[in-house]
mmCIF file of C-alpha atoms in Angstrom:
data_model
loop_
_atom_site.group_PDB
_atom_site.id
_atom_site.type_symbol
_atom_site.label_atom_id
_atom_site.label_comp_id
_atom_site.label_asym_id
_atom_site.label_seq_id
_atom_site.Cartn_x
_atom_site.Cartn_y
_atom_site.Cartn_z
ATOM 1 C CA UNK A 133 0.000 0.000 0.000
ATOM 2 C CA UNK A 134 0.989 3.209 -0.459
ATOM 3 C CA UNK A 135 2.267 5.934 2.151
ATOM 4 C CA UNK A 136 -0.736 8.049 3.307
ATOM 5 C CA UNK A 137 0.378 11.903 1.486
ATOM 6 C CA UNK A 138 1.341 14.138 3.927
ATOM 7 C CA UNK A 139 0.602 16.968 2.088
ATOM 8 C CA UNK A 140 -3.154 17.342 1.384
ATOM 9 C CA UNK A 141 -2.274 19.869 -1.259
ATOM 10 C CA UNK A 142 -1.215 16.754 -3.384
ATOM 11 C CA UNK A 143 -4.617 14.952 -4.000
ATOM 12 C CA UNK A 144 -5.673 18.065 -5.956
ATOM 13 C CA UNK A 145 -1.997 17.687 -8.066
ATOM 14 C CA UNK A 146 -2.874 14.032 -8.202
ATOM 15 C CA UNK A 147 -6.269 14.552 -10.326
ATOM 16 C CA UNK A 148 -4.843 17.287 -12.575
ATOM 17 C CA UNK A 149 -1.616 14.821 -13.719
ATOM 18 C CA UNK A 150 -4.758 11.997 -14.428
ATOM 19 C CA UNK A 151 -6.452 13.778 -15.902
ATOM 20 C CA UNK A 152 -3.690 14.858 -18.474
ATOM 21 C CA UNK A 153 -2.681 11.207 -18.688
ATOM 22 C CA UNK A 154 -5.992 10.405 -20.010
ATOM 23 C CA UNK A 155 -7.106 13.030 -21.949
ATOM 24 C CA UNK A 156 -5.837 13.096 -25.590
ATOM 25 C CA UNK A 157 -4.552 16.473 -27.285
ATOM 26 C CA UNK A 158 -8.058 16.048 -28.778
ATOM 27 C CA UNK A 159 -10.214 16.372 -25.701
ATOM 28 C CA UNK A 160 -7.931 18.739 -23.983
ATOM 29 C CA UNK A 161 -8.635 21.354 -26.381
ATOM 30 C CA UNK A 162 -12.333 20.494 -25.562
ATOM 31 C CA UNK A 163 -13.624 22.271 -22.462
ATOM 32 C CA UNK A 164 -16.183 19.840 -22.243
ATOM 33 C CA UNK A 165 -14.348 16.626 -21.783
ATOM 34 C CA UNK A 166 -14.272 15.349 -18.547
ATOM 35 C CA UNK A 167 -12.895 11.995 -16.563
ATOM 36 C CA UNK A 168 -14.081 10.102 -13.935
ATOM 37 C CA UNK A 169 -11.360 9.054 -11.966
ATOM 38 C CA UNK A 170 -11.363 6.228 -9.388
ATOM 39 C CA UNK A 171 -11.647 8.294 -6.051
ATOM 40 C CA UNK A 172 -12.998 5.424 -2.904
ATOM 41 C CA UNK A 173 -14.448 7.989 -0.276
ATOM 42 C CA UNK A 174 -16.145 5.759 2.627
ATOM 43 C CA UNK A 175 -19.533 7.225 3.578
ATOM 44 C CA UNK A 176 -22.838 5.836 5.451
ATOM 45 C CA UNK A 177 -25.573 5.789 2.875
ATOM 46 C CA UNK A 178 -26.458 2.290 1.629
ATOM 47 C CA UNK A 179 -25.335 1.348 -2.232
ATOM 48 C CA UNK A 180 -24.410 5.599 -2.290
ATOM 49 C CA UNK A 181 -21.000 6.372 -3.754
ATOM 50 C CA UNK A 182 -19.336 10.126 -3.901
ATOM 51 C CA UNK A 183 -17.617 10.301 -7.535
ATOM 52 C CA UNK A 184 -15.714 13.034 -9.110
ATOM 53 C CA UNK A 185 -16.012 14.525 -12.148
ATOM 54 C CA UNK A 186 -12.204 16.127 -13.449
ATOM 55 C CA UNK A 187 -12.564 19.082 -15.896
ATOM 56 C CA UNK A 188 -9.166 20.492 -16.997
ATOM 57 C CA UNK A 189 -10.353 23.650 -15.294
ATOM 58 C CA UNK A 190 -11.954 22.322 -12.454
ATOM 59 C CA UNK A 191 -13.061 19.484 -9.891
ATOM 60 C CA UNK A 192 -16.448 18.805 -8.899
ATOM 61 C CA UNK A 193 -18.179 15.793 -6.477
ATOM 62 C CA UNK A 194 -21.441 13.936 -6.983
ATOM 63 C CA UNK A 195 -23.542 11.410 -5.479
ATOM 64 C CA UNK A 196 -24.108 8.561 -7.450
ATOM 65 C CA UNK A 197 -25.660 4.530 -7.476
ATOM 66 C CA UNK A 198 -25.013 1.151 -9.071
ATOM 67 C CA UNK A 199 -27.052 1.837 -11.478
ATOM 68 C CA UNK A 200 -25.755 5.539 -13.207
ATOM 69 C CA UNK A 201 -28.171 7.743 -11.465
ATOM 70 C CA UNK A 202 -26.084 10.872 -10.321
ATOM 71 C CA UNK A 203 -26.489 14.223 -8.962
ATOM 72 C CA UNK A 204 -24.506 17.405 -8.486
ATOM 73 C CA UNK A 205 -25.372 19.765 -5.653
ATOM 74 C CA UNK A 206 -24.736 23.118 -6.222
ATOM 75 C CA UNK A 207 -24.226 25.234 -3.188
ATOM 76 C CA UNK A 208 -27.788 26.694 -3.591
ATOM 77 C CA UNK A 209 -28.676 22.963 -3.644
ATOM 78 C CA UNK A 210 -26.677 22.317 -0.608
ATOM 79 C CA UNK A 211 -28.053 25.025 1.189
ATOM 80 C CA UNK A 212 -31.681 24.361 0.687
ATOM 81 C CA UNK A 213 -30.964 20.807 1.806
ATOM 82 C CA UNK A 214 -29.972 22.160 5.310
ATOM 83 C CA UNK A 215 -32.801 24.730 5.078
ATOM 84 C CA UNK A 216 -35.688 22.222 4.221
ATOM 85 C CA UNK A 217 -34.261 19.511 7.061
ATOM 86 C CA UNK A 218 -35.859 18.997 10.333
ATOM 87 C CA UNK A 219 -34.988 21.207 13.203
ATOM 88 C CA UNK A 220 -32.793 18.725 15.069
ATOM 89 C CA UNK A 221 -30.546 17.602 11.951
ATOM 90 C CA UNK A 222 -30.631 21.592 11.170
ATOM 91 C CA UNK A 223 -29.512 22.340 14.453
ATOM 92 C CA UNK A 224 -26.844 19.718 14.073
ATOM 93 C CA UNK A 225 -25.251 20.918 10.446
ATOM 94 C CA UNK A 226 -25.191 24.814 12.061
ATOM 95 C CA UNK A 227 -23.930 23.652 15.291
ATOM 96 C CA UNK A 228 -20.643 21.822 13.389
ATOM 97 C CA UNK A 229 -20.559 25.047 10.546
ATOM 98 C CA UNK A 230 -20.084 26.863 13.441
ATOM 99 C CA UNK A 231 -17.393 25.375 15.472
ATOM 100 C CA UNK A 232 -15.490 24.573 12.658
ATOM 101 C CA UNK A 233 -15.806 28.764 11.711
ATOM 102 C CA UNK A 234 -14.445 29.171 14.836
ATOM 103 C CA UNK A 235 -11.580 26.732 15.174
ATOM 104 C CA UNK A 236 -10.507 24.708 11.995
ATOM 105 C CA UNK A 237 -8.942 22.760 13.159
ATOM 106 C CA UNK A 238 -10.152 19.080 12.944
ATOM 107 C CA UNK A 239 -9.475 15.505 11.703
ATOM 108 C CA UNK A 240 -7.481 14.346 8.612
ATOM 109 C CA UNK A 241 -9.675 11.237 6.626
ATOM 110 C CA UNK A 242 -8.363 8.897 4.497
ATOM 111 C CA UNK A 243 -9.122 8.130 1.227
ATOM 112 C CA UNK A 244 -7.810 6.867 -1.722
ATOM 113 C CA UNK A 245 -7.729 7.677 -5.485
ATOM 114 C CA UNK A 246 -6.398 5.224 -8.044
ATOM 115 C CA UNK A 247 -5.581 3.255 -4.719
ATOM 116 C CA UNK A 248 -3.157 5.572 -4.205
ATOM 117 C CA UNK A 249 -3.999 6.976 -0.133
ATOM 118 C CA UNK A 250 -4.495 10.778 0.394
ATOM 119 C CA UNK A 251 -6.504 12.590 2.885
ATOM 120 C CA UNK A 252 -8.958 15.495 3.593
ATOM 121 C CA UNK A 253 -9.984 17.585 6.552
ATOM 122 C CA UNK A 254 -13.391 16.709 7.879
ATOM 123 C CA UNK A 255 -15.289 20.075 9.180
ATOM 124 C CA UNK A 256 -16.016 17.890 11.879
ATOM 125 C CA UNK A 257 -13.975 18.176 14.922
ATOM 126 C CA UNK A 258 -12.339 15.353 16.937
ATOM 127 C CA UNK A 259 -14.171 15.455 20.072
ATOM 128 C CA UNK A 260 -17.639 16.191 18.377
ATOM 129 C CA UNK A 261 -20.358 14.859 20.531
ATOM 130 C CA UNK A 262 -21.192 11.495 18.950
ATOM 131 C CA UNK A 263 -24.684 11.634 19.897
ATOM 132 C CA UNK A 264 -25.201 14.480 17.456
ATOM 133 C CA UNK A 265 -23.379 12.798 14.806
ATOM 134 C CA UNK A 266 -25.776 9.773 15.030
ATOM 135 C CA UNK A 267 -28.543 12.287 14.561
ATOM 136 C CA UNK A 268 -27.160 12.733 10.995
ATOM 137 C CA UNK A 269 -26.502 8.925 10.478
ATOM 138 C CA UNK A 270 -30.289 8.093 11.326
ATOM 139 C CA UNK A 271 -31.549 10.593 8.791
ATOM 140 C CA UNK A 272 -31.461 11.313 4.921
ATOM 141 C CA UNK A 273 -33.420 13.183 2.401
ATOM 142 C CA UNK A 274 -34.497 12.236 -0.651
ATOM 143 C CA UNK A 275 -32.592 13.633 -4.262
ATOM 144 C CA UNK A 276 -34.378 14.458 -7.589
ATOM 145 C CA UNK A 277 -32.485 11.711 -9.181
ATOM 146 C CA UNK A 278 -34.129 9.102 -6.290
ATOM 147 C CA UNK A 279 -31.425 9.043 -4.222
ATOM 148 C CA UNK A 280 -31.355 8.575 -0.569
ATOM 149 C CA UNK A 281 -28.672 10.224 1.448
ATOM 150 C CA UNK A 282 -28.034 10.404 5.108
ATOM 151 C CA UNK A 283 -27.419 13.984 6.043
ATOM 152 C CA UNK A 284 -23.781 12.607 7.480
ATOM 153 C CA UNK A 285 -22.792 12.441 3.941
ATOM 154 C CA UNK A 286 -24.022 15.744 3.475
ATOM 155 C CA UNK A 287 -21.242 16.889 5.961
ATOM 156 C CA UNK A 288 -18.339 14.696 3.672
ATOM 157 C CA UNK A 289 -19.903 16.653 0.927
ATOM 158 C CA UNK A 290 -19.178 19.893 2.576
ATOM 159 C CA UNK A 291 -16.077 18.584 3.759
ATOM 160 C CA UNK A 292 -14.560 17.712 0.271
ATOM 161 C CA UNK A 293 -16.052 21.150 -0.934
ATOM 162 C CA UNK A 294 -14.404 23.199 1.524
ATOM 163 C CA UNK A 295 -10.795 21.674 0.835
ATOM 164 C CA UNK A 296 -11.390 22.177 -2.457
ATOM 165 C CA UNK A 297 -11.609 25.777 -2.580
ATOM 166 C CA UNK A 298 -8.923 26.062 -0.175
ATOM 167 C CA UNK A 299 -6.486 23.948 -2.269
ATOM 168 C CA UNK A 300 -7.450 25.391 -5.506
ATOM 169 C CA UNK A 301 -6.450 28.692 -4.152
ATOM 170 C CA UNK A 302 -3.527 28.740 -1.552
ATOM 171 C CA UNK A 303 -2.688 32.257 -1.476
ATOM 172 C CA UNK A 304 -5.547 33.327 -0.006
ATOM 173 C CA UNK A 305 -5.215 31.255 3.457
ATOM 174 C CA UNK A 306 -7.790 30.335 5.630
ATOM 175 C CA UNK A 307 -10.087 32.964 4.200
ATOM 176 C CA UNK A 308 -11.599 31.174 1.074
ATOM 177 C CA UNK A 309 -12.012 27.592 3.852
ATOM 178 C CA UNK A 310 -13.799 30.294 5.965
ATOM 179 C CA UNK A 311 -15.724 31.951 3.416
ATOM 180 C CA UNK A 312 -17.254 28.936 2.147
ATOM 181 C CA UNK A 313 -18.131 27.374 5.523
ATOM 182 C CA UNK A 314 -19.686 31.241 6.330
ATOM 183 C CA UNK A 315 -21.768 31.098 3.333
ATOM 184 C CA UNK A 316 -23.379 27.612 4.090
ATOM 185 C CA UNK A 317 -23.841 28.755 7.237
ATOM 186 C CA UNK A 318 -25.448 31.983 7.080
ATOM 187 C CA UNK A 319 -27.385 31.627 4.488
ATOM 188 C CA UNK A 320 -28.841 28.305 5.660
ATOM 189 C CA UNK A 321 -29.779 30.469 9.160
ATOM 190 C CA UNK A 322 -30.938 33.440 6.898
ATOM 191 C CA UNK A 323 -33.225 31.611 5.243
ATOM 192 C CA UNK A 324 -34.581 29.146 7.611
ATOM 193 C CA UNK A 325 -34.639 31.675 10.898
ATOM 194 C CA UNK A 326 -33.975 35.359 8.825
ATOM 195 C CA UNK A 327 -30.884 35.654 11.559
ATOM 196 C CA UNK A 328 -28.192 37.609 9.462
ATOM 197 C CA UNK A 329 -30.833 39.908 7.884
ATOM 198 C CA UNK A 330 -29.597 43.094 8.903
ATOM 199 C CA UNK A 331 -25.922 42.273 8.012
ATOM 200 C CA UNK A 332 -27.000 40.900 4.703
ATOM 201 C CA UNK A 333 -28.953 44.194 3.822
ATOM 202 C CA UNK A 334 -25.832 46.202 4.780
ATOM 203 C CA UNK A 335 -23.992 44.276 2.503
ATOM 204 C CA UNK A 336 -26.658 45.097 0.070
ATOM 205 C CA UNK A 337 -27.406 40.944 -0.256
ATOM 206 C CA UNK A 338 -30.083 40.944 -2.283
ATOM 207 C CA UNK A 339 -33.198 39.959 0.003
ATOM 208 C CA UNK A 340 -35.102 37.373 -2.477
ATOM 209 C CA UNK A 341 -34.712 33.836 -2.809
ATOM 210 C CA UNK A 342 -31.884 32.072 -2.848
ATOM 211 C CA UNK A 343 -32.455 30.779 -6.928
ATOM 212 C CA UNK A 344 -33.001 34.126 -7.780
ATOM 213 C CA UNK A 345 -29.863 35.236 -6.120
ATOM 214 C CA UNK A 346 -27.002 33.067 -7.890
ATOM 215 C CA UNK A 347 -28.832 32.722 -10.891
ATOM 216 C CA UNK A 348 -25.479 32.179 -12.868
ATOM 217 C CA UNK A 349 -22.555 30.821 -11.805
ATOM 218 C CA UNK A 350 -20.826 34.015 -12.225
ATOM 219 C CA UNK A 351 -22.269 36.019 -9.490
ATOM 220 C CA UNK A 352 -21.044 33.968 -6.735
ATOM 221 C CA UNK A 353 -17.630 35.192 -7.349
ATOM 222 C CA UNK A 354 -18.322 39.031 -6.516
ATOM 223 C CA UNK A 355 -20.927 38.079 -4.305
ATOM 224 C CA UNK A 356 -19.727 35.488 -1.817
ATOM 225 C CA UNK A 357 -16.671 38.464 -0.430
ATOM 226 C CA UNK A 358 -19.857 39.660 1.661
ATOM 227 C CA UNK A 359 -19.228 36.608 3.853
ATOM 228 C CA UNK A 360 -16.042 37.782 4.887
ATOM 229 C CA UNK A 361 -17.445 41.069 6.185
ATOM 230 C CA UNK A 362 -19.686 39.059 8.807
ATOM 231 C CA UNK A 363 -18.535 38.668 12.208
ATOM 232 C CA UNK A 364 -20.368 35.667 13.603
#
């Protein structure tokens, strides 16, 4: 087996160089070519895998089945998951969004691509009260593509998600990690409980719903710096 990667910067390296290995000159001069590489992420949902999808230009994680159905959650998508759960698995995501904000520091997970072992950093922290944690493992919510996932999985999601944008992006520190858990966070409270309002209006968020919002993938770019102006 091979060495666990110290460096967690290196699983993002590792998908770039395999996706250049298998990508002709053909299909790398198409921006819609993408791979699937073999990425084993262990998670609690019954006959549920998380797969990536490589684009030259970027990364991206679904949930998908035995049988092809897959889905992509979008953060809008994430965040009307947590929005639209029950009060004690809402109470639950917020309460680990928010310890991780303020200390993020927490445990490195294993997982392999191409059997080669790499890790990630779980928003959840070490000591995390287990009985909490089960509260996730006992419940899941239902996909448009007729998948069931526990709301644990959710977390991995957000996990793999937040890394992401850090390691894509190392010069700007913790902030883009932060950022990313902020937005879940309070937008999820803003639009479940309307906590953040005033600070959003300040920031001249504009106070409709959440698809009419990020409409396009391009506003989340100049919009999301808002989060960084919110002290929580």
């Amino acid at each position: 087996m091979e060495k666990v990667i110290e460096k967690n910067l290196e699983w993002i390296d590792h998908l770039d160089a395999l996706f250049t290995t298998n990508a002709s000159t053909v299909y790398r001069n198409n921006p819609s070519f993408y791979y699937y590489p073999d990425v084993q992420i262990e998670i609690e949902s019954d006959n549920i895998n998380i797969i990536c999808r490589k684009l030259e230009d970027r990364t991206r994680f679904l949930f998908g089945d035995c049988y092809g159905r897959r889905i992509y959650f979008t953060d809008v998508d994430i965040i009307n998951i947590i929005v639209n759960s029950k009060k004690e698995v809402y109470d639950v995501i917020c309460d680990i969004l928010m310890l991780y904000i303020s200390n993020p520091i927490t445990e490195e997970v294993n997982f392999k691509i191409s059997d080669q072992d790499f890790y990630y950093k779980s928003i959840v922290g070490n000591s995390y009260d287990r009985d909490k944690l089960e509260v996730l493992k006992q419940n899941s919510f239902e996909t448009t593509a007729d998948l069931n996932i526990k709301y644990i999985d959710l977390i991995t999601l957000i996990s793999l998600i937040i890394n992401k944008e850090f390691l894509v992006d190392m010069s700007r520190g913790t902030g883009r990690v932060l950022r990313q858990a902020k937005k879940f966070l309070i937008l999820s409270k803003f639009y479940k409980e309307s906590e953040f309002l005033v600070e959003l209006k300040n920031l001249r968020y504009p106070l409709k719903k959440i698809e009419d919002v990020y409409y396009n993938s391009s506003i989340a770019k100049d919009l999301d710096v808002i989060f960084d102006k919110i002290t929580l």
